[in-house]
Structure formats: C-alpha cells, structure tokens
One Martini backbone bead per residue (centre of mass of N, CA, C, O) as a GRO file, in nm:
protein
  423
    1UNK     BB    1  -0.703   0.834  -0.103
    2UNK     BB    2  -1.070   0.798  -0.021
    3UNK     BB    3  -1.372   0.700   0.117
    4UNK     BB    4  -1.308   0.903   0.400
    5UNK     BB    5  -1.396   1.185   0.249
    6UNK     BB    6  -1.700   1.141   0.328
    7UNK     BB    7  -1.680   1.137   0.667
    8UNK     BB    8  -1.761   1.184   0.939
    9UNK     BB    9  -1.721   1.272   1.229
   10UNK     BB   10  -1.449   1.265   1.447
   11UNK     BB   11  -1.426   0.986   1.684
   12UNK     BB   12  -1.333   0.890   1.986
   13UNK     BB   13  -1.154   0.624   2.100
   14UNK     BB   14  -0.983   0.519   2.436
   15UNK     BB   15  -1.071   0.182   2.370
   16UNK     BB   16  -0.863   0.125   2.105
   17UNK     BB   17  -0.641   0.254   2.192
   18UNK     BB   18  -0.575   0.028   2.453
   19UNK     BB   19  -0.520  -0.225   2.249
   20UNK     BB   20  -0.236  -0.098   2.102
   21UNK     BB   21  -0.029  -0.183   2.238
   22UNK     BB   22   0.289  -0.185   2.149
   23UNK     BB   23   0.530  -0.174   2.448
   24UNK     BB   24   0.386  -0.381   2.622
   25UNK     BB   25   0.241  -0.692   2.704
   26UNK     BB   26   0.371  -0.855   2.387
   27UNK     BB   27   0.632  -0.992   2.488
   28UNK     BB   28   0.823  -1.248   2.443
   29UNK     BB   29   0.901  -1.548   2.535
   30UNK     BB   30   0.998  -1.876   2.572
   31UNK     BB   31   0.688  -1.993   2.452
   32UNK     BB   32   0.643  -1.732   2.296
   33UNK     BB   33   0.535  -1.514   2.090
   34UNK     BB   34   0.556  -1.200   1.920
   35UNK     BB   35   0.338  -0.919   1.962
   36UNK     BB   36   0.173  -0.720   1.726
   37UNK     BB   37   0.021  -0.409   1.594
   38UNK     BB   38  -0.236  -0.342   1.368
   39UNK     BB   39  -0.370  -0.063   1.163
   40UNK     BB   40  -0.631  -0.106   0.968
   41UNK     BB   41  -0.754   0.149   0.688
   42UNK     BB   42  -0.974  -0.030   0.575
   43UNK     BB   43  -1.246  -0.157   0.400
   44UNK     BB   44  -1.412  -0.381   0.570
   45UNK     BB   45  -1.538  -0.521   0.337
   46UNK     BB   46  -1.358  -0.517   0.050
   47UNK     BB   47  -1.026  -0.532   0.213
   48UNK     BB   48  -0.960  -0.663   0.446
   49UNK     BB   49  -0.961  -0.946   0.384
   50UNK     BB   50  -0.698  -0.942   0.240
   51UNK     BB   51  -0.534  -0.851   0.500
   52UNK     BB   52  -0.573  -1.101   0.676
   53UNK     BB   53  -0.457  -1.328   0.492
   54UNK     BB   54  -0.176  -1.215   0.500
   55UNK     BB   55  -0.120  -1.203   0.837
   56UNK     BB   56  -0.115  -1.562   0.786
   57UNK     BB   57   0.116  -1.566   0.638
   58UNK     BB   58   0.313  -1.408   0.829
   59UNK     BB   59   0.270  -1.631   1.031
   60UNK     BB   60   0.352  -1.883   0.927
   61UNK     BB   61   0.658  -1.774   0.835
   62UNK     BB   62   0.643  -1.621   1.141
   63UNK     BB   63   0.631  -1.809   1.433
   64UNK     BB   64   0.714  -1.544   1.626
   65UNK     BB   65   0.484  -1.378   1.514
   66UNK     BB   66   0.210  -1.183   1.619
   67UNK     BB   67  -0.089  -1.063   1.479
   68UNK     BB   68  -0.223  -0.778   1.617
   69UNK     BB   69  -0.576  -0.701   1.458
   70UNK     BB   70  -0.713  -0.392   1.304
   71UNK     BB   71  -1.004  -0.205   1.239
   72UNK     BB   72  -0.990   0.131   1.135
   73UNK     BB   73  -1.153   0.364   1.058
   74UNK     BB   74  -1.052   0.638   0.859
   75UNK     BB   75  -1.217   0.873   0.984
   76UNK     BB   76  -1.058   0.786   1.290
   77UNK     BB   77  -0.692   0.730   1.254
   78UNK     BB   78  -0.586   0.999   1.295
   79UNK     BB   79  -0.667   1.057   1.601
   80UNK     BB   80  -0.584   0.799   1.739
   81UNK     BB   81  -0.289   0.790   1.666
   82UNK     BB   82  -0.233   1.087   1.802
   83UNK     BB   83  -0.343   0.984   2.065
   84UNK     BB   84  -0.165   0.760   2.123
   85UNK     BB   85   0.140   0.854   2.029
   86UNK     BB   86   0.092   1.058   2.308
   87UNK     BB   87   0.073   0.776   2.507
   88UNK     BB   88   0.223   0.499   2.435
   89UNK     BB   89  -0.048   0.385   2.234
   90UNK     BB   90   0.057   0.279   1.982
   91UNK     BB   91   0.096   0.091   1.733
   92UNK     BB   92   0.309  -0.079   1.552
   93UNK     BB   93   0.108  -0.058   1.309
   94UNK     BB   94   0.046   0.187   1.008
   95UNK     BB   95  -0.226   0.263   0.764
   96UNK     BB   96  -0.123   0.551   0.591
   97UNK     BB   97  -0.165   0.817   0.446
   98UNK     BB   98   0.022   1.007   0.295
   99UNK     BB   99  -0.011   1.297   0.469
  100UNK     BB  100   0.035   1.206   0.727
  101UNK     BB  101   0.348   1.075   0.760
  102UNK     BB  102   0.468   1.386   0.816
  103UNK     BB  103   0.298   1.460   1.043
  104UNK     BB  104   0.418   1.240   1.219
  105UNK     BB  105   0.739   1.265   1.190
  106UNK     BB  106   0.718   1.574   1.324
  107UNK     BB  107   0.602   1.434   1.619
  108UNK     BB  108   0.770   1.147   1.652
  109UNK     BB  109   0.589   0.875   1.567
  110UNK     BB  110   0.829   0.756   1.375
  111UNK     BB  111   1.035   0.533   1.212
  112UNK     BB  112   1.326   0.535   1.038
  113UNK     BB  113   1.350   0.313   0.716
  114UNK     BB  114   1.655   0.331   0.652
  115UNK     BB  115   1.816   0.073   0.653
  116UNK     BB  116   1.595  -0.134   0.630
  117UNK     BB  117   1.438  -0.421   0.518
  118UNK     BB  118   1.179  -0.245   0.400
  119UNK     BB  119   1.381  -0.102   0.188
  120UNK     BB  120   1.539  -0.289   0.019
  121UNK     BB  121   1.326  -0.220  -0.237
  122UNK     BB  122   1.339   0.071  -0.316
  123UNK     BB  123   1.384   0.058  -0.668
  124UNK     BB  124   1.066  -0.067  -0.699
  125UNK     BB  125   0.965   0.201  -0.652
  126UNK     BB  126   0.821   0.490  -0.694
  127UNK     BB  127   0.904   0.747  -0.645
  128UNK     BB  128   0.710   0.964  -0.578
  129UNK     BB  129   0.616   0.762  -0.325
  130UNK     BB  130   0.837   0.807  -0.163
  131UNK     BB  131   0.832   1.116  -0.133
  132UNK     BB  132   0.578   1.097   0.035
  133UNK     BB  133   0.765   0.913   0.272
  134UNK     BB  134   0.902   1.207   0.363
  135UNK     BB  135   1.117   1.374   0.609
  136UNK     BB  136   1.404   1.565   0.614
  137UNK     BB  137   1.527   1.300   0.472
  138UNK     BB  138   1.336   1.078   0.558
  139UNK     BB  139   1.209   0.737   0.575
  140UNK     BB  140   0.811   0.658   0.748
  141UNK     BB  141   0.711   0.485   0.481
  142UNK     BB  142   0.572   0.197   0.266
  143UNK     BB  143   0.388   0.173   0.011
  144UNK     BB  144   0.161   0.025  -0.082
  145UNK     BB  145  -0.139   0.222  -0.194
  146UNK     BB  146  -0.226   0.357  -0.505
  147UNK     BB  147  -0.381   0.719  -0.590
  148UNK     BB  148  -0.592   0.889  -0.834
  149UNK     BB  149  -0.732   1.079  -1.032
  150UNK     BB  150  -1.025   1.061  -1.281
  151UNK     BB  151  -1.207   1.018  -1.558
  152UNK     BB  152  -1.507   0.792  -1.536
  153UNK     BB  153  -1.693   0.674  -1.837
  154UNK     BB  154  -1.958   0.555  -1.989
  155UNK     BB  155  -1.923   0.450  -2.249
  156UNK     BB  156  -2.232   0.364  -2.394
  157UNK     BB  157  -2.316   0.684  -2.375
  158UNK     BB  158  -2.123   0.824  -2.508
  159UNK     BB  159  -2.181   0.652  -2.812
  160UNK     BB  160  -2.489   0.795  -2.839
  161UNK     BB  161  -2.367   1.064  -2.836
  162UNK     BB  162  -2.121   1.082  -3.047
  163UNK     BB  163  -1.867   0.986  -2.852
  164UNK     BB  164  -1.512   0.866  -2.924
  165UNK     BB  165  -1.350   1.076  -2.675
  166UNK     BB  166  -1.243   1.164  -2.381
  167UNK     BB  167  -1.250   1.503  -2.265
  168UNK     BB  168  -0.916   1.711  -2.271
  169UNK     BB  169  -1.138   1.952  -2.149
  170UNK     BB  170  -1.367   2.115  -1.976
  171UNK     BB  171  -1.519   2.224  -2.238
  172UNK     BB  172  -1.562   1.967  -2.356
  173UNK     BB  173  -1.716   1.839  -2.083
  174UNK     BB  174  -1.978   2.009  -2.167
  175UNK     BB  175  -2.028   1.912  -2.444
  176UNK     BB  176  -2.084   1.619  -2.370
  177UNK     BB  177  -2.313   1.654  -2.150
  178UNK     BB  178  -2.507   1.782  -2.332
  179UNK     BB  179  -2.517   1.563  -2.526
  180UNK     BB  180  -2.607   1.333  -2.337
  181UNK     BB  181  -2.846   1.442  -2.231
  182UNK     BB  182  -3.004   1.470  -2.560
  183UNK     BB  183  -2.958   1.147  -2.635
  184UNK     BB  184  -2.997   1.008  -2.323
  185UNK     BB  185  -3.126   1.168  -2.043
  186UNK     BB  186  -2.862   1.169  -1.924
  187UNK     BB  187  -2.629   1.263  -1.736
  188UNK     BB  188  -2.297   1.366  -1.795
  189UNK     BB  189  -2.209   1.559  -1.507
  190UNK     BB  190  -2.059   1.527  -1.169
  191UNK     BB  191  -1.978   1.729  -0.946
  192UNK     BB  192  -1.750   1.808  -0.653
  193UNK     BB  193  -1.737   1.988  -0.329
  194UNK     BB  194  -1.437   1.864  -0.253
  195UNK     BB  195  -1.143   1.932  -0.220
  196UNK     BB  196  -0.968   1.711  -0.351
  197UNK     BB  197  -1.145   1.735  -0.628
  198UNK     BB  198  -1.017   2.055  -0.712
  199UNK     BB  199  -0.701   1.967  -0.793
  200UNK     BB  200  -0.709   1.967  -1.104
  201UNK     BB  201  -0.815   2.297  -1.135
  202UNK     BB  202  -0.516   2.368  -1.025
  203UNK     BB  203  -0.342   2.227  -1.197
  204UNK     BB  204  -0.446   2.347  -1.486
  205UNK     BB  205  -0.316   2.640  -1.379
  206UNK     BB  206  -0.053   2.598  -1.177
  207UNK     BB  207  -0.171   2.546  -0.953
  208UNK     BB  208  -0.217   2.581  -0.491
  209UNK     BB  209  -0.303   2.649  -0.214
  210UNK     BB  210   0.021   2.634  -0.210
  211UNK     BB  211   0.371   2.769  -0.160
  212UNK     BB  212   0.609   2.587   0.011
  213UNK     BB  213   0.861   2.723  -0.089
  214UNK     BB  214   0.750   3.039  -0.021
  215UNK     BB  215   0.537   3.051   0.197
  216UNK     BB  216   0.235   3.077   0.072
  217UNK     BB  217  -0.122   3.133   0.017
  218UNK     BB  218  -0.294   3.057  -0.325
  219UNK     BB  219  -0.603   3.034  -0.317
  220UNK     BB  220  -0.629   3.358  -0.455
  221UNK     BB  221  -0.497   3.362  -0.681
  222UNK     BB  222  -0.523   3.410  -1.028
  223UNK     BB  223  -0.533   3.092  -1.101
  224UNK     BB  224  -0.731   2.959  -0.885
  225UNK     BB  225  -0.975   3.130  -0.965
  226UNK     BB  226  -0.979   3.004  -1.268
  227UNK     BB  227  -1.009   2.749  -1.178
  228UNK     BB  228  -1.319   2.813  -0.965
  229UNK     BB  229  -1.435   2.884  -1.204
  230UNK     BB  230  -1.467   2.650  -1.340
  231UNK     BB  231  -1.556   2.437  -1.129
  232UNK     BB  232  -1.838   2.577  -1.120
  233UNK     BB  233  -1.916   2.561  -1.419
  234UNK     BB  234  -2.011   2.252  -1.336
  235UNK     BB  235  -2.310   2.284  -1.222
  236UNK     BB  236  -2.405   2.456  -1.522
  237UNK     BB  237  -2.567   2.299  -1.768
  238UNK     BB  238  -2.630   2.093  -2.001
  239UNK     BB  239  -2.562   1.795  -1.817
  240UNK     BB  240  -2.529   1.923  -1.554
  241UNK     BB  241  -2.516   1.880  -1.215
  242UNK     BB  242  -2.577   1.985  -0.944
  243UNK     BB  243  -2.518   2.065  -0.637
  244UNK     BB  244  -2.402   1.857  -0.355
  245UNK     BB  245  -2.419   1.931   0.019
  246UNK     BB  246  -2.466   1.684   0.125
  247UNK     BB  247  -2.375   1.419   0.344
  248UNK     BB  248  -2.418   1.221   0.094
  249UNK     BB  249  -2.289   1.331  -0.196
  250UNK     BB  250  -2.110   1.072  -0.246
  251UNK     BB  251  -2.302   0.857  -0.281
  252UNK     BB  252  -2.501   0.988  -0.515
  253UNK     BB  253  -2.279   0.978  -0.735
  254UNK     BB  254  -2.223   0.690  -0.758
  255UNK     BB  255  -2.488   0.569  -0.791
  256UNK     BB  256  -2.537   0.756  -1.058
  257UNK     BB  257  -2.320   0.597  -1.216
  258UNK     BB  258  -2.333   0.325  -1.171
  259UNK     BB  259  -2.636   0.318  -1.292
  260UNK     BB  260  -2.662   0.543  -1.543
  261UNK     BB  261  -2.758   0.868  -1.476
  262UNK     BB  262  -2.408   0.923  -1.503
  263UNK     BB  263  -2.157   0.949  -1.764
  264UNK     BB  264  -1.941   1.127  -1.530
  265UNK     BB  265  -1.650   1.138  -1.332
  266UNK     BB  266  -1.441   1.199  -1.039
  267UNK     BB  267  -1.271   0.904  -0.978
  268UNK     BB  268  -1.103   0.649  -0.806
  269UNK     BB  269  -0.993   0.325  -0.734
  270UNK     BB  270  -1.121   0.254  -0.510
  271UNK     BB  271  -1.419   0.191  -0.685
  272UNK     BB  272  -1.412  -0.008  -0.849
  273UNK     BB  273  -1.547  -0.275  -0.729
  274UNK     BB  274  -1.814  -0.070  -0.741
  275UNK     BB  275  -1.860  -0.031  -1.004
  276UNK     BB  276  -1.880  -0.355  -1.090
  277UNK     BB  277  -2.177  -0.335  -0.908
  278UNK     BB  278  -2.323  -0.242  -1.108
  279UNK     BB  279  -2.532  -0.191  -1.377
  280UNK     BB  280  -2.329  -0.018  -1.586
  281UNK     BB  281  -2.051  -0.291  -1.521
  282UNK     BB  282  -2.106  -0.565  -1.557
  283UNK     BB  283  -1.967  -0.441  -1.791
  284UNK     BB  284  -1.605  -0.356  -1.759
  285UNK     BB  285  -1.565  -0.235  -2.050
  286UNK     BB  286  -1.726   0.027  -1.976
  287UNK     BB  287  -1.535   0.147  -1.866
  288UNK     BB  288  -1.367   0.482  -1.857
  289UNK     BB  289  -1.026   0.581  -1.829
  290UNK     BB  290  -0.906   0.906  -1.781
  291UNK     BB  291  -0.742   1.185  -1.763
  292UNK     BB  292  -0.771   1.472  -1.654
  293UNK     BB  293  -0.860   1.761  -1.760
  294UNK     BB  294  -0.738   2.043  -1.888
  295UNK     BB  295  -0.639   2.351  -1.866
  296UNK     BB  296  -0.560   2.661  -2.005
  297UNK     BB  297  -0.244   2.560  -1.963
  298UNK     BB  298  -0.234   2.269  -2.053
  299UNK     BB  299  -0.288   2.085  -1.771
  300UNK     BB  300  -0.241   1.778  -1.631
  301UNK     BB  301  -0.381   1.724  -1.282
  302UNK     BB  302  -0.327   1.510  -0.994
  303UNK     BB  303  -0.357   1.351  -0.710
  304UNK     BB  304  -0.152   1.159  -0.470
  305UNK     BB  305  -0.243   0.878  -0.358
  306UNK     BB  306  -0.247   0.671  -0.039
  307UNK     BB  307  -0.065   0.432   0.134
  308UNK     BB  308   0.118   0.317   0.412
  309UNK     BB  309   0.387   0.178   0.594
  310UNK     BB  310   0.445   0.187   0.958
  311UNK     BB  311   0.642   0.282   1.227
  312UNK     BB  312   0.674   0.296   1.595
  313UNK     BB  313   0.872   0.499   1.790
  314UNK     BB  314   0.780   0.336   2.066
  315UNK     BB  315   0.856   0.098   2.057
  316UNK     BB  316   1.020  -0.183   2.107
  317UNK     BB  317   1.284  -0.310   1.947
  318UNK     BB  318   1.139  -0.598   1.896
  319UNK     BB  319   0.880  -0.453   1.761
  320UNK     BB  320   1.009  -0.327   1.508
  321UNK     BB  321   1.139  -0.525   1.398
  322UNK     BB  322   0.868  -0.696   1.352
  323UNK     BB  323   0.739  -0.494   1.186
  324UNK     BB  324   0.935  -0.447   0.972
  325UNK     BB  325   0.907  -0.714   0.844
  326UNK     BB  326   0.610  -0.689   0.770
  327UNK     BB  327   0.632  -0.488   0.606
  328UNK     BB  328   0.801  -0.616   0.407
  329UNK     BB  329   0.578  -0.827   0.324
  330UNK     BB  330   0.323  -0.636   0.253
  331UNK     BB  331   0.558  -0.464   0.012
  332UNK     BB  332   0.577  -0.674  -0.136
  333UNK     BB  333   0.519  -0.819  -0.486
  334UNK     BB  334   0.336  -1.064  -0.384
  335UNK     BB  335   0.135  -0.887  -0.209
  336UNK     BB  336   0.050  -0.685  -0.448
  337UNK     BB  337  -0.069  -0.869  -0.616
  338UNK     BB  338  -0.308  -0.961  -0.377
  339UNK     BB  339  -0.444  -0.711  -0.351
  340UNK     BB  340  -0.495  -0.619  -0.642
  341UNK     BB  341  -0.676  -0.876  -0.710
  342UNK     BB  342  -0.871  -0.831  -0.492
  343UNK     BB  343  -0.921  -0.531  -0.469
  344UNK     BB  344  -0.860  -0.304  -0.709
  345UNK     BB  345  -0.549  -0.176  -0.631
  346UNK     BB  346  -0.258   0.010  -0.675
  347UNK     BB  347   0.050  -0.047  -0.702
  348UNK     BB  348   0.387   0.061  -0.586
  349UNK     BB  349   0.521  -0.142  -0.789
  350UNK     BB  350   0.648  -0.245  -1.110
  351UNK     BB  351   0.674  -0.597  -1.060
  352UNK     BB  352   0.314  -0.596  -0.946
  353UNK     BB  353   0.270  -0.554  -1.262
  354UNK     BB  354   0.164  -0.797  -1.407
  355UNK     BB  355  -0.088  -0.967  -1.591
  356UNK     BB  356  -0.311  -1.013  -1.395
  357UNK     BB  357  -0.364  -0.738  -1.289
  358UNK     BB  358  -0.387  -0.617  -1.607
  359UNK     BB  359  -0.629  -0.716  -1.668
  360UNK     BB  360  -0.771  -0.526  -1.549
  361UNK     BB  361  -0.903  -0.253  -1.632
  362UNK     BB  362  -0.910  -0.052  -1.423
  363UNK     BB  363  -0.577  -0.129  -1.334
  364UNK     BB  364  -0.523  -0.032  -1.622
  365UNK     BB  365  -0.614   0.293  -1.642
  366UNK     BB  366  -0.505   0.400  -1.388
  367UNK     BB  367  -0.216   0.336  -1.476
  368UNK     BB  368  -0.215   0.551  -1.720
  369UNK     BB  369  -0.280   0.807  -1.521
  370UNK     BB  370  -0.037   0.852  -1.321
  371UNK     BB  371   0.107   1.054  -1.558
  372UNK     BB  372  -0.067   1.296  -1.368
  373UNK     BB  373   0.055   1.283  -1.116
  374UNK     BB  374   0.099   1.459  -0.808
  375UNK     BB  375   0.286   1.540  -0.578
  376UNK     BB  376   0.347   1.610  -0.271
  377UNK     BB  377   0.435   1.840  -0.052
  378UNK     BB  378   0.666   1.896   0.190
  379UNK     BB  379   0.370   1.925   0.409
  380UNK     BB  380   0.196   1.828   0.668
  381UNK     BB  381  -0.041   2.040   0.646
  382UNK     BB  382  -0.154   1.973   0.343
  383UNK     BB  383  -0.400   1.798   0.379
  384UNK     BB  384  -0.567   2.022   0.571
  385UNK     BB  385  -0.659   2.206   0.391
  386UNK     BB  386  -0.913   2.067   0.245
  387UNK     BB  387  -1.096   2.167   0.509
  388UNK     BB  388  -1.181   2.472   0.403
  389UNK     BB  389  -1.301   2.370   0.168
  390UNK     BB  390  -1.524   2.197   0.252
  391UNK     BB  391  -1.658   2.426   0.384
  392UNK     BB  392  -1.687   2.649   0.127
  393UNK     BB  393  -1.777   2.500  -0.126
  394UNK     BB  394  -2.079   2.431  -0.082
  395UNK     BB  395  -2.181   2.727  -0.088
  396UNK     BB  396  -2.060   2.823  -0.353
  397UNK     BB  397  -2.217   2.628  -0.530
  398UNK     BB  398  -2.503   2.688  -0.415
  399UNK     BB  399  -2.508   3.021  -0.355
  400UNK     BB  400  -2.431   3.132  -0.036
  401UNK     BB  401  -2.167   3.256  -0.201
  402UNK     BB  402  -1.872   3.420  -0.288
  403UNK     BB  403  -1.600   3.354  -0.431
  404UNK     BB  404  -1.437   3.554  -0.270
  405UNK     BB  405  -1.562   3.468   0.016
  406UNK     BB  406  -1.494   3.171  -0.003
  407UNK     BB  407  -1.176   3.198  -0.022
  408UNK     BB  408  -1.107   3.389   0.185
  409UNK     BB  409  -1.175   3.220   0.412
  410UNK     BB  410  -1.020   2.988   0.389
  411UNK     BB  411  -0.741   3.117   0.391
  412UNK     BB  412  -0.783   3.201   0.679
  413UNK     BB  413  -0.786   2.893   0.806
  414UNK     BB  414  -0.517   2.825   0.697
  415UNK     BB  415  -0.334   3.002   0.804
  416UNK     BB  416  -0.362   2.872   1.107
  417UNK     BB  417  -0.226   2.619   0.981
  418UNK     BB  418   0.009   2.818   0.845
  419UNK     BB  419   0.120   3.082   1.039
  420UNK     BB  420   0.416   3.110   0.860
  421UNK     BB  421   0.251   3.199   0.610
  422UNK     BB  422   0.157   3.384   0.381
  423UNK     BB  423  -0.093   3.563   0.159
   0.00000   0.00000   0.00000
C-alpha cells in the first residue's frame, strides 16, 4: 500500500496505454538495441528520481537493451494495465502492488518468474513477501519494496505528556491521546476512516474481512464487529480527532501529524520522507515508530503491503528474456540499498539492510515492526475488498449510518466482488 490510497476516481487513458506496447515494434535490430517499457507508479516527485538512475545505470550494464520509462500515477495503474494487457499492449515490466499481482496473473497477464534469473536469488528475500507473489503455486512477480502500518508518534509530545513507552493496546492509546491533549493541546490520535486502515483493528481480534480458506465473508462476524467497535471509538473523546470523511482526509492527518498538531496516526513507511520534511521532524529522532496497538484478543497485526515488479505475459520471447534481466538487475541487493537510501523505503530482501540502510531511524523502526505484518492471503479479489469499506466507514464514523447498516452494506458489495463466497 501507499500514498494512491486516498486518491480520487480512476480515469482511464488510452493514450498512455498505446505509448507501453510491450511486443509491439520496439525490437532490436542489426544496428541497435532492444527497447523493453516499463511502467514504474512511484510517487512522481519523491520516489520516481531514484528509479530512474536506476534505468541509466542498467542500460550502462547492458548496452544491448533499452528502457522505455514511464511514470504512471498509482491510482490509475490498475485500470491502465488491465486495459493494456487485456488488448496485448501493456508494458514489459509493471510495478505492481501486491494485492494486485494475483488479480492480474489469475487472468494470465503475467509470466510466472520460477527457475528464471529474476529469481535467483529466491532465498535472499522475506518469505512472506514471495508468498504475496504468488498464485496458484507459480510466482508472478518479485517484491521490490515492502511496508506495513505502524503506530507513528511524535516522542516530544508524548513525553510533556508524561508518556515514557508507546501504548500497546487501544485502550493505552485512549489514555495516551486524553494526556497528550490535556498537557499540551494538541490532538493525541487522529484515525483513519478507509479500509485498509481498519485492518490492524480487525487482526487485533483474530478476525478479517473474509476467510479465503472457508470462502465466507466475515466482515460482520462477531469479533469484525468487536474490532470496528473499538475503531469507532477512536473517534470520540479527549484528545481523539473526530472523523474526517472528506476527499481529502489523508492529507489533513499526515499535515496535522507532520505539523505537530496531533501526536499520533497509522500510517506506513511511504511517508517517511514526508515526515521528515514537516516541522515537528526536522529531528528525525523526534519521530517514533512502534507495532499497532493489540486487540482485546492480545493480538497485534497489521497488513503487509509493497509492490512487486512483474513481467507481462503477452511480450515476445525477446522482450521477456529482456524484462527478466531487468527485474533482477532492479531487485538485486545493490539496487535495493540505493533505493532504500534514496526513498527511505524499505527493502524486501534481508542482505539489502545494510548498516547505512538501517542508519535511517525511520527504516530502522519500520523494519522492527515488520514482524507483526501479516501477508494476504491467495485470493485476488482480496484487495478490492477494502473498497466498500471505504465507502461505508466514513458514513458510520460520521454518524450517518449505523454500525450494523454500515457492515451489512459492505457485506452486501463484497459479495458480489467474491459471488462465490457465502456469508
């Protein structure tokens, strides 16, 4: 997951996708080299500079290929490349979320990547995150950058507040956020009201929006229930921010958190650098990083996000071998320390935390809370799940609907996203 969770309606261009054919005329000749396209949707401003030196650095190395770059914005990735690779001109190389990787070679837009050089190095990355990278028994892309959420809180604040460890159940953070406000005025937490958000509160109670091995739909089981009853009540009482349902509530929590105006949020490493531009961070020290808070269950759990990179199943033999090369060239260990260092992003391979790496207070705190990640389970449609949640939390956190209304609802949408799911 990233920063295009909270980005406006996906708009299709047909215009982009005609520029990526992958095994269109783009192959090599007597006299010149082979041109591959690849679709990176990193953050234009912030992330994409490091991946394109990246590019020059691997057509350096290999003189016979060429890389047609291309920035394509996240929220508009998903739709671009299944429109592309359902009429045979999506890119050679896409960078993929994860959620996605499934969805996409469940309807064969990818070539899977096993006993191929991209995987060489197969025992060097996190399980986890290969296992995210598959479908089916077969791996169809291989991770670049992982992240998960984090409790993230300003030390400074907590500490007038008279907080000397981060609170490891919500209940803590309740009493935490009263302290925070009454000794220093700001906000203690401000809470998210979109799905993928939501899910620290339902791992916390053993629970998840379905249950892929039984094929049920569990978002209103009783312990969802328990879970988004707790996450309500983060809404509601001192030092809590109320509910933010407008089109531009992600930016208002990170600027409010950045700024020093409220002392604690959810949120992942893709803002690291942001954090680190705001004013209550400009000492990086100040920033502090722990796992999500546990449930009544005693259980912390938050979701493993990350992107893959992929190679696109319709390319001729040529345009693959080329992709393949690539993928690995930008997923070895080398590449992975320079985007680390540059994006302060973190890597998905343990060879690649260095020492200068792990200097980052940031990628150093992020990766400690690692091991409350849990990995998605092997069903494509899993994503797409989080989008009637968004639809419907920011309703029931505003008090426009009711908890029991606002679940059915979801339900009801998810349904149709897993027709053969029971509920």
């Amino acid at each position: 997951m990233r920063r295009g969770i909270a980005a406006t309606a996906l708009v299709a261009s047909l215009a982009l996708a005609a520029t990526a054919c992958g095994s269109g005329d783009d192959g090599a000749s007597s006299d010149g080299p082979l041109t591959i396209t690849w679709w990176d949707t990193s953050n234009a401003t912030n992330e994409a500079p490091t991946y394109k030196a990246l590019v020059k650095q691997f057509e350096k190395a290999n003189p016979k290929i060429k890389v047609k770059y291309v920035n394509v914005p996240f929220d508009q990735a998903q739709n671009k490349f299944d429109t592309a690779a359902g009429s045979k001109g999506a890119p050679d190389v896409l960078r993929a979320e994860v959620g996605w990787t499934p969805a996409f070679a469940k309807k064969s837009y990818l070539a899977p990547l096993d006993g191929t050089p991209a995987l060489a190095d197969q025992s060097k990355f996190q399980p986890n995150l290969l296992k995210q990278a598959r479908y089916e028994g077969k791996t169809y892309g291989v991770p670049l950058v992982t992240d998960t959420l984090a409790l993230v809180y300003n030390k400074a604040l907590f500490k007038k507040a008279g907080i000397d460890q981060p609170p490891t159940t919500w209940p803590d953070l309740k009493k935490a956020a009263a302290a925070v406000k009454k000794k220093t005025g700001a906000d203690g937490y401000w809470g998210s009201t979109q799905g993928y958000y939501s899910q620290p509160f339902l791992y916390g109670e053993g629970a998840d929006t379905v249950d892929a091995a039984a094929k049920k739909i569990t978002v209103r089981s009783p312990a969802a229930k328990k879970a988004f009853t707790t996450w309500q009540g983060l809404f509601d009482g001192p030092g809590l921010h109320k509910a933010d349902s407008t089109a531009d509530a992600y930016a208002h929590i990170q600027d409010a958190f950045t700024s020093g105006k409220t002392a604690a949020i959810i949120q992942g490493p893709w803002e690291i650098t942001n954090f680190y531009q705001g004013a209550a961070f400009k000492d990086k020290a100040n920033l502090g990083i722990a796992p999500v808070p546990a449930g009544s269950a005693g259980k912390q759990g938050a979701p493993t996000g990350g992107h893959n990179l992929s190679v696109y199943a319709g390319s001729d033999q040529a345009h693959q071998d080329a992709a393949v090369k690539f993928v690995q060239f930008m997923t070895s260990a080398k590449s992975q320390e320079q985007i680390a260092l540059k994006n302060a992003t973190l890597p998905t391979r343990q060879d690649a935390y260095t020492a200068r790496v792990q200097a980052d207070p940031g990628i150093a705190g992020y990766q400690k809370v690692l091991g409350v990640a849990q990995p998605r389970p092997e069903l494509p449609e899993y994503s797409s799940l989080w989008g009637p949640l968004d639809s419907e939390l920011p309703k029931i956190a505003g008090g426009k609907e009711s908890l029991d209304e606002g679940l059915g609802n979801a339900e009801s949408a998810m349904a149709k996203l897993v027709p053969d799911f029971k509920k």
